[in-house]
Coordinates of C-alpha atoms and ligand atoms in Angstrom, one line a residue:
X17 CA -9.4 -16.2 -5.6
X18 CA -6.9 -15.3 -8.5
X19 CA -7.5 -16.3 -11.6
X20 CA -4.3 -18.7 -12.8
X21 CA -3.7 -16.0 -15.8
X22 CA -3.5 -12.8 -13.5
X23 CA -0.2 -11.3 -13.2
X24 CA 2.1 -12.1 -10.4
X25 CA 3.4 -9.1 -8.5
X26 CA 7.0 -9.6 -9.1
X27 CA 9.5 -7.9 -6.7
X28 CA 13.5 -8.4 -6.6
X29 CA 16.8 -7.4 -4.1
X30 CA 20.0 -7.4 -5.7
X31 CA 21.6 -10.9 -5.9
X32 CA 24.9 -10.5 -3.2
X33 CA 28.0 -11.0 -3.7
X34 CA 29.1 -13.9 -2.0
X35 CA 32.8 -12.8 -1.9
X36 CA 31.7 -10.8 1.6
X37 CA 29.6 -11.5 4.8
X38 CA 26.3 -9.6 5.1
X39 CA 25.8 -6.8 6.4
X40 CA 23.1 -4.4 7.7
X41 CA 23.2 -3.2 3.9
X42 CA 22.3 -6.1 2.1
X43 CA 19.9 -6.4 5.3
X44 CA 18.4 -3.5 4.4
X45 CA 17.1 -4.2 0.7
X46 CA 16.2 -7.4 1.5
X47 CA 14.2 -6.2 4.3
X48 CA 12.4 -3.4 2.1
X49 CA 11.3 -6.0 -0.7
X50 CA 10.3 -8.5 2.6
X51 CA 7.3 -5.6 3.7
X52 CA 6.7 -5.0 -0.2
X53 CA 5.9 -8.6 -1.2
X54 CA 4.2 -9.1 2.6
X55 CA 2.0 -6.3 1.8
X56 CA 1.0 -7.4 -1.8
X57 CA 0.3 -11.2 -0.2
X58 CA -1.8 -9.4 2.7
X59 CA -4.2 -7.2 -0.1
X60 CA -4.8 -11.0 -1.7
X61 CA -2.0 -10.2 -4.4
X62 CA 0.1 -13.2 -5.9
X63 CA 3.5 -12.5 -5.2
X64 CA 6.7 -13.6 -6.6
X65 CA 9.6 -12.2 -4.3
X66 CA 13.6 -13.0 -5.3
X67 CA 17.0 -13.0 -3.6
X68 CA 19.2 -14.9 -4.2
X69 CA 23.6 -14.3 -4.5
X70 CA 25.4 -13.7 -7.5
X71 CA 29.0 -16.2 -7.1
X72 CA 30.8 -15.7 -10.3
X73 CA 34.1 -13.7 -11.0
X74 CA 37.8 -13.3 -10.5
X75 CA 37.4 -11.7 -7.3
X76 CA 35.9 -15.1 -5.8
X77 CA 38.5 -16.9 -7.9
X78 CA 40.8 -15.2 -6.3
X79 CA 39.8 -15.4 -2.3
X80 CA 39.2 -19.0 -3.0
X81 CA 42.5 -19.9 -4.3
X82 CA 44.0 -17.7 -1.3
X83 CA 41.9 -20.2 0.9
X84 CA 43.2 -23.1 -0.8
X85 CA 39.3 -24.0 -1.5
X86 CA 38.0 -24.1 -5.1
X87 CA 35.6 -21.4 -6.4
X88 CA 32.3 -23.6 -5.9
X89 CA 34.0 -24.5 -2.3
X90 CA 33.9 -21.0 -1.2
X91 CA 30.5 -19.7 -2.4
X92 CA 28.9 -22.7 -1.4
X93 CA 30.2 -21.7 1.9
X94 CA 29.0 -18.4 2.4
X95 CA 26.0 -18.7 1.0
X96 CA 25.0 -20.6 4.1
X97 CA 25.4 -17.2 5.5
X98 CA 22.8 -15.1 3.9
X99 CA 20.3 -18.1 3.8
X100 CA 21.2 -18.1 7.5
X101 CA 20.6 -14.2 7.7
X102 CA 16.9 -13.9 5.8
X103 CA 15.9 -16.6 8.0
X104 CA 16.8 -15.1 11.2
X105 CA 15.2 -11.6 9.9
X106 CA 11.9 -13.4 8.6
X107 CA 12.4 -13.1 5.0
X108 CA 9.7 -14.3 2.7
X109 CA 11.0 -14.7 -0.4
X110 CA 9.4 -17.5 -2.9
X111 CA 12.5 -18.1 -4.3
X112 CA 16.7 -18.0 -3.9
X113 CA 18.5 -17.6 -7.1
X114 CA 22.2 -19.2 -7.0
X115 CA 23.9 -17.5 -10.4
X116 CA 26.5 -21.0 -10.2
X117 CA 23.2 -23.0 -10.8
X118 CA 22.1 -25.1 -13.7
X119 CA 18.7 -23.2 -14.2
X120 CA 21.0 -19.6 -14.5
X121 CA 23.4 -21.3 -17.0
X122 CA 20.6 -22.3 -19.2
X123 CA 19.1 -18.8 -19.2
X124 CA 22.3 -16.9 -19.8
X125 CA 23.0 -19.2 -22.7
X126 CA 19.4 -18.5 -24.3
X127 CA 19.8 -15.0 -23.1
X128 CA 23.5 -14.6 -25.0
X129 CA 22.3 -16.5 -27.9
X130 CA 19.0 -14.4 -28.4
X131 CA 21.2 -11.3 -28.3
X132 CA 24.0 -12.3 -30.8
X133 CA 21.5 -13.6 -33.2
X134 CA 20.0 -10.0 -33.4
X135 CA 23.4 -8.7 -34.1
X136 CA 24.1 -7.1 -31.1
X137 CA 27.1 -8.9 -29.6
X138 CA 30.6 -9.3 -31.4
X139 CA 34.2 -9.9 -30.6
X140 CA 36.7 -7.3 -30.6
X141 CA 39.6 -6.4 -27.9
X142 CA 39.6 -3.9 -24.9
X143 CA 42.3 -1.8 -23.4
X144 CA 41.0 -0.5 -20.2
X145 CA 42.1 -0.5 -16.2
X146 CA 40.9 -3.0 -13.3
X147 CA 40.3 -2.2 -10.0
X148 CA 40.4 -6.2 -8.8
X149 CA 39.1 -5.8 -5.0
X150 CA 35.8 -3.2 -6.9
X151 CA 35.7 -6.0 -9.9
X152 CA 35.1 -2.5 -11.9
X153 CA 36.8 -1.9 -15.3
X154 CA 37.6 2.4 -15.7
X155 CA 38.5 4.4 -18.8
X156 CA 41.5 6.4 -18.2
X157 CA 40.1 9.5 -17.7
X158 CA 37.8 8.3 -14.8
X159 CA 40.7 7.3 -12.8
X160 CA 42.4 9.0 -10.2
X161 CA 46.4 8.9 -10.7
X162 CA 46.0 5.9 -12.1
X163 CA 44.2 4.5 -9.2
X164 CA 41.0 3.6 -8.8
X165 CA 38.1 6.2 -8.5
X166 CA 36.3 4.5 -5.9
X167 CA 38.9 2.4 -3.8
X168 CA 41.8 4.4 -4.2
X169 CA 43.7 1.3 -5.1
X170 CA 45.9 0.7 -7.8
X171 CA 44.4 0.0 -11.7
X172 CA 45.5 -2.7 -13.5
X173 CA 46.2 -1.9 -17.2
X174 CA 44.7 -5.2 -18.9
X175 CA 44.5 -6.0 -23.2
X176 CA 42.2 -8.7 -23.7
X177 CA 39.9 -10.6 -26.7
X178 CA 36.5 -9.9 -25.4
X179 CA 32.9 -9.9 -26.4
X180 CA 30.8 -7.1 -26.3
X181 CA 27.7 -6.0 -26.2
X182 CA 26.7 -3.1 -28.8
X183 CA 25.3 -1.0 -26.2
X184 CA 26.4 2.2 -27.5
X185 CA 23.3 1.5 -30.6
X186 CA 20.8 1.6 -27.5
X187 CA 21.4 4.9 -26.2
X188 CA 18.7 7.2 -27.9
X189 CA 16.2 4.2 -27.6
X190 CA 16.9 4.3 -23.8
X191 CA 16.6 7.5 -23.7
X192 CA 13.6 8.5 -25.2
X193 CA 11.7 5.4 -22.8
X194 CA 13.1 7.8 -19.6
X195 CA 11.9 10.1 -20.9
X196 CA 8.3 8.5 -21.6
X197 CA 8.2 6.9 -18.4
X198 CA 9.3 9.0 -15.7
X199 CA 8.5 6.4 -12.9
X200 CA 10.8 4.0 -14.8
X201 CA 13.7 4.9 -12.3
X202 CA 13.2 6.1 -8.5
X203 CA 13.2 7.9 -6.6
X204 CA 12.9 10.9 -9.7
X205 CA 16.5 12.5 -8.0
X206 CA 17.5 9.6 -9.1
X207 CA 16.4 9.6 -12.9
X208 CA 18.4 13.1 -13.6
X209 CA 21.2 10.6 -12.2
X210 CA 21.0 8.1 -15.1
X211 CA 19.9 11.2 -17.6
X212 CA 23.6 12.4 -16.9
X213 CA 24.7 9.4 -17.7
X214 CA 23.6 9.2 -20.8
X215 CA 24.6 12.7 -21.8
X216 CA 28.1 11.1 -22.0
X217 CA 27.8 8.6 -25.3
X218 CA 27.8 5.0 -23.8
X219 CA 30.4 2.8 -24.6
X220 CA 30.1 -1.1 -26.1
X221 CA 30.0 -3.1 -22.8
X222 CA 33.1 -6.0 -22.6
X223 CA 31.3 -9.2 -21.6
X224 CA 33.5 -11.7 -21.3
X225 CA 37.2 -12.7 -19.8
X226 CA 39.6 -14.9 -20.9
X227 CA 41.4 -14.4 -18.3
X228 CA 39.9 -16.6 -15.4
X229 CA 37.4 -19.7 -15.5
X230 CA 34.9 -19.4 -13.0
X231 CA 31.9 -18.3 -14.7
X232 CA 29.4 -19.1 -17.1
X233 CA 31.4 -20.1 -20.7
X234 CA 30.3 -18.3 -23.8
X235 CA 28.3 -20.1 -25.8
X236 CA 30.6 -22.1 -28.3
X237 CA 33.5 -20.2 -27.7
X238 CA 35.1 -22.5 -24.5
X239 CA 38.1 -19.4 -24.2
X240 CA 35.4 -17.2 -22.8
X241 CA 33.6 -17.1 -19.2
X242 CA 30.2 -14.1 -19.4
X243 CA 31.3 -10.9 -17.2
X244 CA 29.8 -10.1 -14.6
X245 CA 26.7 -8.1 -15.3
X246 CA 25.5 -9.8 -18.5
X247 CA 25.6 -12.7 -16.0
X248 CA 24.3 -11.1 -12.9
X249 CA 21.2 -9.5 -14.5
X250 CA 20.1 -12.1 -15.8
X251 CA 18.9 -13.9 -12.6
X252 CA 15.8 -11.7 -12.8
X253 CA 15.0 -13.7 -15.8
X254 CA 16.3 -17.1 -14.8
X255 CA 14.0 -17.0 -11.4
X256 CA 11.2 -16.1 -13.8
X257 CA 11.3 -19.2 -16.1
X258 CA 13.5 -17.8 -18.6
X259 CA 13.7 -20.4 -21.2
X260 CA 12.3 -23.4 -19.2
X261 CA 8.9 -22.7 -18.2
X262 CA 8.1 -19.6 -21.3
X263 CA 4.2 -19.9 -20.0
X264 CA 5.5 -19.0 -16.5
X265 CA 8.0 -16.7 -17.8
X266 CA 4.9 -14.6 -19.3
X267 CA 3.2 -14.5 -15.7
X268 CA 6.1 -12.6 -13.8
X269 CA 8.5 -10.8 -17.0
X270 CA 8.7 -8.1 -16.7
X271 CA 9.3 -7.4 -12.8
X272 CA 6.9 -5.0 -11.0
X273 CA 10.0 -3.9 -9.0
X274 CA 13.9 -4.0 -8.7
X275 CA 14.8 -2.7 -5.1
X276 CA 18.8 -1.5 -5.1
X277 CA 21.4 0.6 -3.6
X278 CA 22.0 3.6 -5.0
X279 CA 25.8 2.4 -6.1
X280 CA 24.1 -0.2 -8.7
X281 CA 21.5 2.2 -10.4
X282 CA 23.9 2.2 -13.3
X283 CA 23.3 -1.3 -13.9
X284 CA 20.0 -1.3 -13.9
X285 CA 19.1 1.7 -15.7
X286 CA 21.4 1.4 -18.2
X287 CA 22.8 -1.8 -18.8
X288 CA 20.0 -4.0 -18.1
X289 CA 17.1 -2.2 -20.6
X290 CA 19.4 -1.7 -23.4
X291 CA 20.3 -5.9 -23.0
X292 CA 16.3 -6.2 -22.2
X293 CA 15.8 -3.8 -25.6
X294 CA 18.4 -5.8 -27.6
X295 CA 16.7 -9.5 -26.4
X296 CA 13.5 -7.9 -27.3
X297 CA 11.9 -8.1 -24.1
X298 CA 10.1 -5.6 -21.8
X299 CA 11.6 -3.6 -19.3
X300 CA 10.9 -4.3 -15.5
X301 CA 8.2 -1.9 -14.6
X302 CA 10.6 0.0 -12.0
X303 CA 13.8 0.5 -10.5
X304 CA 14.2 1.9 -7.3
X305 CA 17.6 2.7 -5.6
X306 CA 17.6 3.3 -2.0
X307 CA 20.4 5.2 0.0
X308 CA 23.6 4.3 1.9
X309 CA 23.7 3.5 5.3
X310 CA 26.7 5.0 7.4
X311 CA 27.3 3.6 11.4
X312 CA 27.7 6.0 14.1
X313 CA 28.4 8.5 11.3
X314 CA 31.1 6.9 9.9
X315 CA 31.1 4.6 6.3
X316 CA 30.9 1.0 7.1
X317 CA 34.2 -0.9 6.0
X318 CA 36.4 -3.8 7.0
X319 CA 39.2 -1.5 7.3
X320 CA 38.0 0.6 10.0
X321 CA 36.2 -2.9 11.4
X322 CA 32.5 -0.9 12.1
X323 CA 30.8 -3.5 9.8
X324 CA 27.3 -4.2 11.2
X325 CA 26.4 -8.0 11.6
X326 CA 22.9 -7.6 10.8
X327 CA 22.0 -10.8 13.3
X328 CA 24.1 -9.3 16.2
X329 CA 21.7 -6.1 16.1
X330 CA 18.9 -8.8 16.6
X331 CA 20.2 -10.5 19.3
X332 CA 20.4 -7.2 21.5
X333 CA 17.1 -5.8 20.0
X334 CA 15.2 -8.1 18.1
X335 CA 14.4 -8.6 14.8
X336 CA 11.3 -6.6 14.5
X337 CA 13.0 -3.7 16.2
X338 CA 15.7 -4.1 14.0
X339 CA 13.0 -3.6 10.6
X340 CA 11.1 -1.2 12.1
X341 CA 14.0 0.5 12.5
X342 CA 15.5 0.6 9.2
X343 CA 12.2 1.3 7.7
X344 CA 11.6 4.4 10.1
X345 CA 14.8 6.5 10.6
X346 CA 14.9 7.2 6.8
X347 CA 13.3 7.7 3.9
X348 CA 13.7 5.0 1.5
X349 CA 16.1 6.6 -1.3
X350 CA 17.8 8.8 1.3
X351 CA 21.1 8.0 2.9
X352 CA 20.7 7.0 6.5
X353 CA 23.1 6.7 9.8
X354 CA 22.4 3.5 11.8
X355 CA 23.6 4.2 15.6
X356 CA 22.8 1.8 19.1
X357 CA 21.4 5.6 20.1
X358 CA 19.0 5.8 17.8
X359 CA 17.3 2.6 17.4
X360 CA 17.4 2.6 21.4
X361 CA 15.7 5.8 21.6
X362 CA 12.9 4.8 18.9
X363 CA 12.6 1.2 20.5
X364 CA 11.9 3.0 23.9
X365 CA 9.4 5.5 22.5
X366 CA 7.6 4.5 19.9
X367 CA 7.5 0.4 20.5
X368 CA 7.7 -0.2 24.3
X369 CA 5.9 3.5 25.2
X370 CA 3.7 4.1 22.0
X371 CA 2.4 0.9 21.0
X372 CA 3.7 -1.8 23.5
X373 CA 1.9 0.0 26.6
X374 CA -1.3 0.7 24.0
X375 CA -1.7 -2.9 23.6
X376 CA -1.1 -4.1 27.6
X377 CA -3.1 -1.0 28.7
X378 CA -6.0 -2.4 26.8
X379 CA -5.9 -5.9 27.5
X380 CA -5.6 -5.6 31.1
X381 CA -8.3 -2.7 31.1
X382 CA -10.8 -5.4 29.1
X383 CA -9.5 -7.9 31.5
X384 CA -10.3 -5.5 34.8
X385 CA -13.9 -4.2 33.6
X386 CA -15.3 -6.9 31.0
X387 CA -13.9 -10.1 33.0
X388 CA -11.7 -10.3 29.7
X389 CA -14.9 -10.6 26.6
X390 CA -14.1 -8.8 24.1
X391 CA -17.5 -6.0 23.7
X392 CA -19.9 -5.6 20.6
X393 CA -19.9 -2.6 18.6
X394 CA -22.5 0.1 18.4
X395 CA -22.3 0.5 14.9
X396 CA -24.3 4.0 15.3
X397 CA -22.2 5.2 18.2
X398 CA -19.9 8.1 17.3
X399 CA -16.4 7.1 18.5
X400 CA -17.3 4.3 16.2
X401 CA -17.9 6.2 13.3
X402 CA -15.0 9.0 14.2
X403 CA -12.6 5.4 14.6
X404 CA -13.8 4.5 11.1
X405 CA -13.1 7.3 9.3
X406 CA -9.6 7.9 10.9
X407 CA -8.8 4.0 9.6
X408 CA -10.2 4.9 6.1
X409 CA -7.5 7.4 5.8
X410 CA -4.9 5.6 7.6
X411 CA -5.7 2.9 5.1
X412 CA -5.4 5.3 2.1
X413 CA -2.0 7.0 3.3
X414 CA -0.2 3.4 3.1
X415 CA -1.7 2.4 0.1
X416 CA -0.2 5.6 -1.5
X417 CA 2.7 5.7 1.0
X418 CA 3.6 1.6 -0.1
X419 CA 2.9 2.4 -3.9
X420 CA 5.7 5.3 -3.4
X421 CA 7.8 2.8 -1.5
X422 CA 8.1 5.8 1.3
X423 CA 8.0 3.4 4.5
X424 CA 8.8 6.2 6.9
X425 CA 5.4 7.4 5.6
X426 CA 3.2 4.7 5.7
X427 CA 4.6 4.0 9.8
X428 CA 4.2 7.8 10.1
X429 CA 0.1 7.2 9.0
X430 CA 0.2 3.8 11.0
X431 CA 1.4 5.9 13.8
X432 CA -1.7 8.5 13.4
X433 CA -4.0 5.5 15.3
X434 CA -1.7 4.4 17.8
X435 CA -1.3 8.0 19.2
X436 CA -5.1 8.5 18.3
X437 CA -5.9 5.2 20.7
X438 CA -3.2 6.6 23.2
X439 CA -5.0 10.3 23.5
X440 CA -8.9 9.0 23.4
X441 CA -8.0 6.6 26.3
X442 CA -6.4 9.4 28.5
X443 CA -9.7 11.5 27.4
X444 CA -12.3 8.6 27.7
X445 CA -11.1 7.7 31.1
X446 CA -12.4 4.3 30.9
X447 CA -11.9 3.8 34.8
X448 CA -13.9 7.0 35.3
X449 CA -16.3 5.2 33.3
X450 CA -16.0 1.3 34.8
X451 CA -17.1 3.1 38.5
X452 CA -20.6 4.3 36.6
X453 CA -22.8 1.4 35.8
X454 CA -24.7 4.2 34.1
X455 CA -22.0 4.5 31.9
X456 CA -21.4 0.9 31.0
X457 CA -22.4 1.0 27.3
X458 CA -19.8 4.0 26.7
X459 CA -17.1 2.1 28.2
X460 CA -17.9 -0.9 25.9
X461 CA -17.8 1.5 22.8
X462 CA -14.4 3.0 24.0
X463 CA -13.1 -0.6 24.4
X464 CA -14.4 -1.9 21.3
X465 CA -13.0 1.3 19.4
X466 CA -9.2 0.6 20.8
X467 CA -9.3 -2.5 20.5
X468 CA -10.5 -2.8 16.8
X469 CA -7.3 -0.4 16.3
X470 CA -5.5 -2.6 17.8
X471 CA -6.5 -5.5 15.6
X472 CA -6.2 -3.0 12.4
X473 CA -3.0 -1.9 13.8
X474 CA -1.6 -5.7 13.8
X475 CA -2.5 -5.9 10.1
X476 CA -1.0 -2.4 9.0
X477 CA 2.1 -3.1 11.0
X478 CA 2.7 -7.1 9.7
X479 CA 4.6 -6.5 6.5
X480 CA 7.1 -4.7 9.0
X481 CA 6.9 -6.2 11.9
X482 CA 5.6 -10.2 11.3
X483 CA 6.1 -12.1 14.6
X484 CA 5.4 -8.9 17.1
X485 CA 2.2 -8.5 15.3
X486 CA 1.1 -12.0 15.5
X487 CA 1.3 -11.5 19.2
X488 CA -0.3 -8.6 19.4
X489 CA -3.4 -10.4 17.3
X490 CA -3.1 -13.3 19.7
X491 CA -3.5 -11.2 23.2
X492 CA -6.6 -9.6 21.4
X493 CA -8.0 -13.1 20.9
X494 CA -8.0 -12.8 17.0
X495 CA -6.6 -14.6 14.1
X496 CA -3.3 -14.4 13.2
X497 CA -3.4 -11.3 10.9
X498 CA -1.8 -13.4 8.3
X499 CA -4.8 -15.3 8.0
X500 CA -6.8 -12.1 6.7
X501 CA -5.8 -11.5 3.4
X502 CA -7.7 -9.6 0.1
X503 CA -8.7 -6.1 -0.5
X504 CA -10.9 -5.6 2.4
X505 CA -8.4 -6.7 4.8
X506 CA -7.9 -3.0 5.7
X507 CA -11.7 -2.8 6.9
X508 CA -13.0 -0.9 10.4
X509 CA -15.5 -3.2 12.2
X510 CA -14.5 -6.4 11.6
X511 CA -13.1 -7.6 15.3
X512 CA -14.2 -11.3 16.5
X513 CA -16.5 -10.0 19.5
X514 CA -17.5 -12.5 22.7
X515 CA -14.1 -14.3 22.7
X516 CA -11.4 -13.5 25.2
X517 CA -8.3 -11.2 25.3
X518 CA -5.1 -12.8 26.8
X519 CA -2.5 -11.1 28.3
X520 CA 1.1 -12.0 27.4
X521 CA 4.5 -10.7 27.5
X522 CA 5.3 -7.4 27.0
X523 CA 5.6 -6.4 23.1
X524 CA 8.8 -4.6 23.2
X525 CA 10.0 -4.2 26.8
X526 CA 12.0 -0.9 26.9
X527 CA 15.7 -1.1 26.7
X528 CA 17.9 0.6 29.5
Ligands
MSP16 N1 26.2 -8.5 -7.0 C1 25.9 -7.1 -7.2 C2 24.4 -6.9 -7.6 C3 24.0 -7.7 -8.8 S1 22.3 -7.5 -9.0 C4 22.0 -8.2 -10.5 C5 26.2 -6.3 -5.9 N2 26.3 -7.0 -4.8 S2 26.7 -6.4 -3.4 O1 26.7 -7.5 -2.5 O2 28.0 -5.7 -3.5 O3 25.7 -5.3 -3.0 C6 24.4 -5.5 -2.9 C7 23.6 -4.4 -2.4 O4 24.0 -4.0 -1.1 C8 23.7 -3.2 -3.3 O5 22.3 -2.8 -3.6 C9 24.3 -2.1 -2.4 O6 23.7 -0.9 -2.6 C10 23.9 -2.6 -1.0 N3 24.8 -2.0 0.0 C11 26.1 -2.3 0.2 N4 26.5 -1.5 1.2 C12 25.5 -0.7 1.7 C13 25.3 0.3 2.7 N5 26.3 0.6 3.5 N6 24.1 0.8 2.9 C14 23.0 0.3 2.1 N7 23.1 -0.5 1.2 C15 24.4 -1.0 0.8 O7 26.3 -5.1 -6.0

């Protein structure tokens, strides 16, 4: 049981802009924190896992008005879409942070106060350029002919009475904390990232517009709505319990993990501590920013019209394909290329071939030779013990492999005991051994080994894949692998013996 006090594992995806459909991107992070917090839940952690979609700005201002809709019209509108989407791709997050919500406009109004009371906000003017379609404000220098560096569009050259934030009196703080914790941002390429960053002295962060309404107003000063990212952060806070529920607040603040793309890292390794050092409050335990995904080699945009609909890739195959996928063509902080080539190809060998014919192999072999009941275990017997060792350090890899957030790695070590059950079937030759009555207690020993894998497998692979595995459990005649859940879960030996396998559908029928 945990204790009420304990600390809640507390993991977080970016909040989405709702100004755009989702994509496999946003799929992508979402997906990552989804086998993160299911993991935590299935080792008996208490988990708090956030998404939610971040609906303030001028951009949205603007598409609405084009639309003829107002601001809340429009967001309330697509956000249908991405509740829609991490339904459809099994998400299991506790909570869905809305920034346009009353909860959010409380905490950004304690969060502003708390921060001007310790002298670290003040009103002053900025001169700078807008890129409106990147909602990104550039110094002179970073633009390109007066466009903008990461569009290519026009800047807007824009004068303005503005709040802002004294970040510039945070910069040797921050960086003396990189420097102290070295798994503060990850993966560690990415640290030198933000270290170069901060070799160029920061600037005193504008945080707040005059110049449109729909956002959150500064506190006493109606003129003013709060820009963007001293909004948008924020929600981490808000979700938390910042100011309502303080007791609550203490039991998830600070966040175990902020999973991001690599575009954002700025905002989070910057921005966010020095607003977290100025409030006085600790820093999330980690951030870690992920790579880019391209499609069929090319970069994903409207323009070129190759933007993936995450929930048309699940129609045509599935939506555990579709995570194992993402989780297994690249390493998590790499950039990646999603193509119908490659997630066919891995779909046909590793699912349907690997661990789809692993699982009907078995069931039908227990079916054939054991009238379907599941054998006892010879807990002497040396498959047994070889079987329990191999799991041990299975077990071990993905522990290490999930605390490094390297998914590729823990379904590389998930992958050492389906090929391991594969091979020691083709030696074991259990139909050699079904013609031998002689032999009969060997053939329940290489049974009981697979299909204890099997049932070990179903757990390892549930954060990743949740509704295959509950099938796979199901044919074996056990519990639902959700149902297993604390530190042991992991454990060789453990398979309900005497009840029945079942033989269903095929797990991942290969693709042609
Ligand atoms: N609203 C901000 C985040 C605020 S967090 C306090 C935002 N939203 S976003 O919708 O534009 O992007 C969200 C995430 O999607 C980012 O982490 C970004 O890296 C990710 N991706 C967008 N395109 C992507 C790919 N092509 N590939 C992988 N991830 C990508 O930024």
């Amino acid at each position: 049981m945990s204790d009420a006090n304990e600390k809640i594992y507390y993991i977080t995806t970016p909040i989405y802009y709702v100004n755009d459909v989702p994509h496999i991107g946003h799929a992508y992070t979402t997906i990552a924190a989804d086998v993160v917090a299911r993991y935590q839940r299935l080792l008996g952690k208490q988990v708090f896992f956030l998404t939610g979609t971040d609906e303030h700005g001028l951009k949205i201002e603007k598409t609405a008005n084009a639309k003829g809709l107002s601001a809340k019209e429009l967001v309330d509108e697509v956000v249908e879409r991405f509740i829609h989407l991490w339904q459809v791709l099994n998400i299991s997050h506790d909570d869905f942070i809305r920034t346009s919500e009353e909860r959010h406009h409380r905490a950004v109004h304690a969060f502003f106060k708390m921060v001007k009371e310790q002298g670290s906000i003040y009103l002053g003017h900025y001169e700078d350029w807008y890129c409106v379609p990147c909602e990104t404000f550039w110094t002179e220098k970073q633009l390109d002919n007066e466009n903008c560096p990461e569009c290519g569009r026009p800047a807007e050259k824009v004068k303005e009475e503005s709040y802002f934030f004294a970040m510039s009196a945070f910069q040797e703080r921050l960086l003396d904390y990189l420097q102290e914790h070295d798994d503060f941002v990850m993966p560690k390429s990415k640290l030198n990232e933000v270290l170069g960053f901060l070799r160029e002295d920061l600037r005193d962060l504008s945080i707040s517009r005059s110049s449109f309404n729909w956002g959150i107003p500064v506190p006493d000063d109606q003129r003013h709505v709060i820009y963007v990212w001293f909004d948008a952060l924020i929600n981490y806070l808000t979700a938390a319990g910042f100011p309502d529920d303080m007791e609550r607040f203490k039991r998830l603040w600070p966040a175990d993990i902020h999973l991001i793309g690599k575009d954002i890292l700025r905002f989070h390794a910057v921005y966010w501590p020095t607003f977290l050092f100025a409030a006085d409050l600790p820093l999330p335990r980690q951030v870690f920013a992920h790579g880019w995904w391209t499609v069929e080699g090319e970069k994903m945009s409207k323009s070129v019209g190759n933007v993936v609909d995450p929930e048309v890739i699940v129609e045509e195959y599935g939506v555990d394909a579709f995570r194992y996928f993402l989780l297994r063509e690249v390493p998590f902080g790499a950039d990646g290329d999603f193509s119908k080539a490659s997630i066919k190809g891995r779909v046909n060998s590793e699912l349907a071939n690997d661990l789809g014919n692993l699982l009907s192999r078995t069931v039908a072999m227990v079916k054939k030779y054991r009238q379907a009941v599941i054998p006892a275990a010879d807990v002497e017997n040396a498959h047994y013990l070889e079987f329990a060792t191999l799991n041990n350090e299975v077990r071990l890899e993905v522990a290490k492999a999930m605390a490094d957030l390297t998914f590729h790695k823990v379904l590389a070590a998930i992958w050492r005991l389906v090929e391991k059950c594969n091979q020691f079937i083709d030696e074991q030759a259990p139909w050699a051994l079904a013609k031998d009555e002689s032999r009969a207690h060997d053939l329940d020993q290489v049974l009981y080994c697979v299909l204890e894998s099997l049932r070990l497998l179903s757990l390892y692979l549930t954060p990743v894949m949740p509704e295959k595995t509950v099938q796979m459990a199901l044919q074996l005649g056990q519990a639902e692998p959700t149902a297993a859940s604390g530190p042991e879960v992991f454990t060789w030996g453990r398979l309900k013996t005497g009840g029945e396998v079942v033989k269903g559908e095929s797990l991942f029928p290969r693709l042609d």
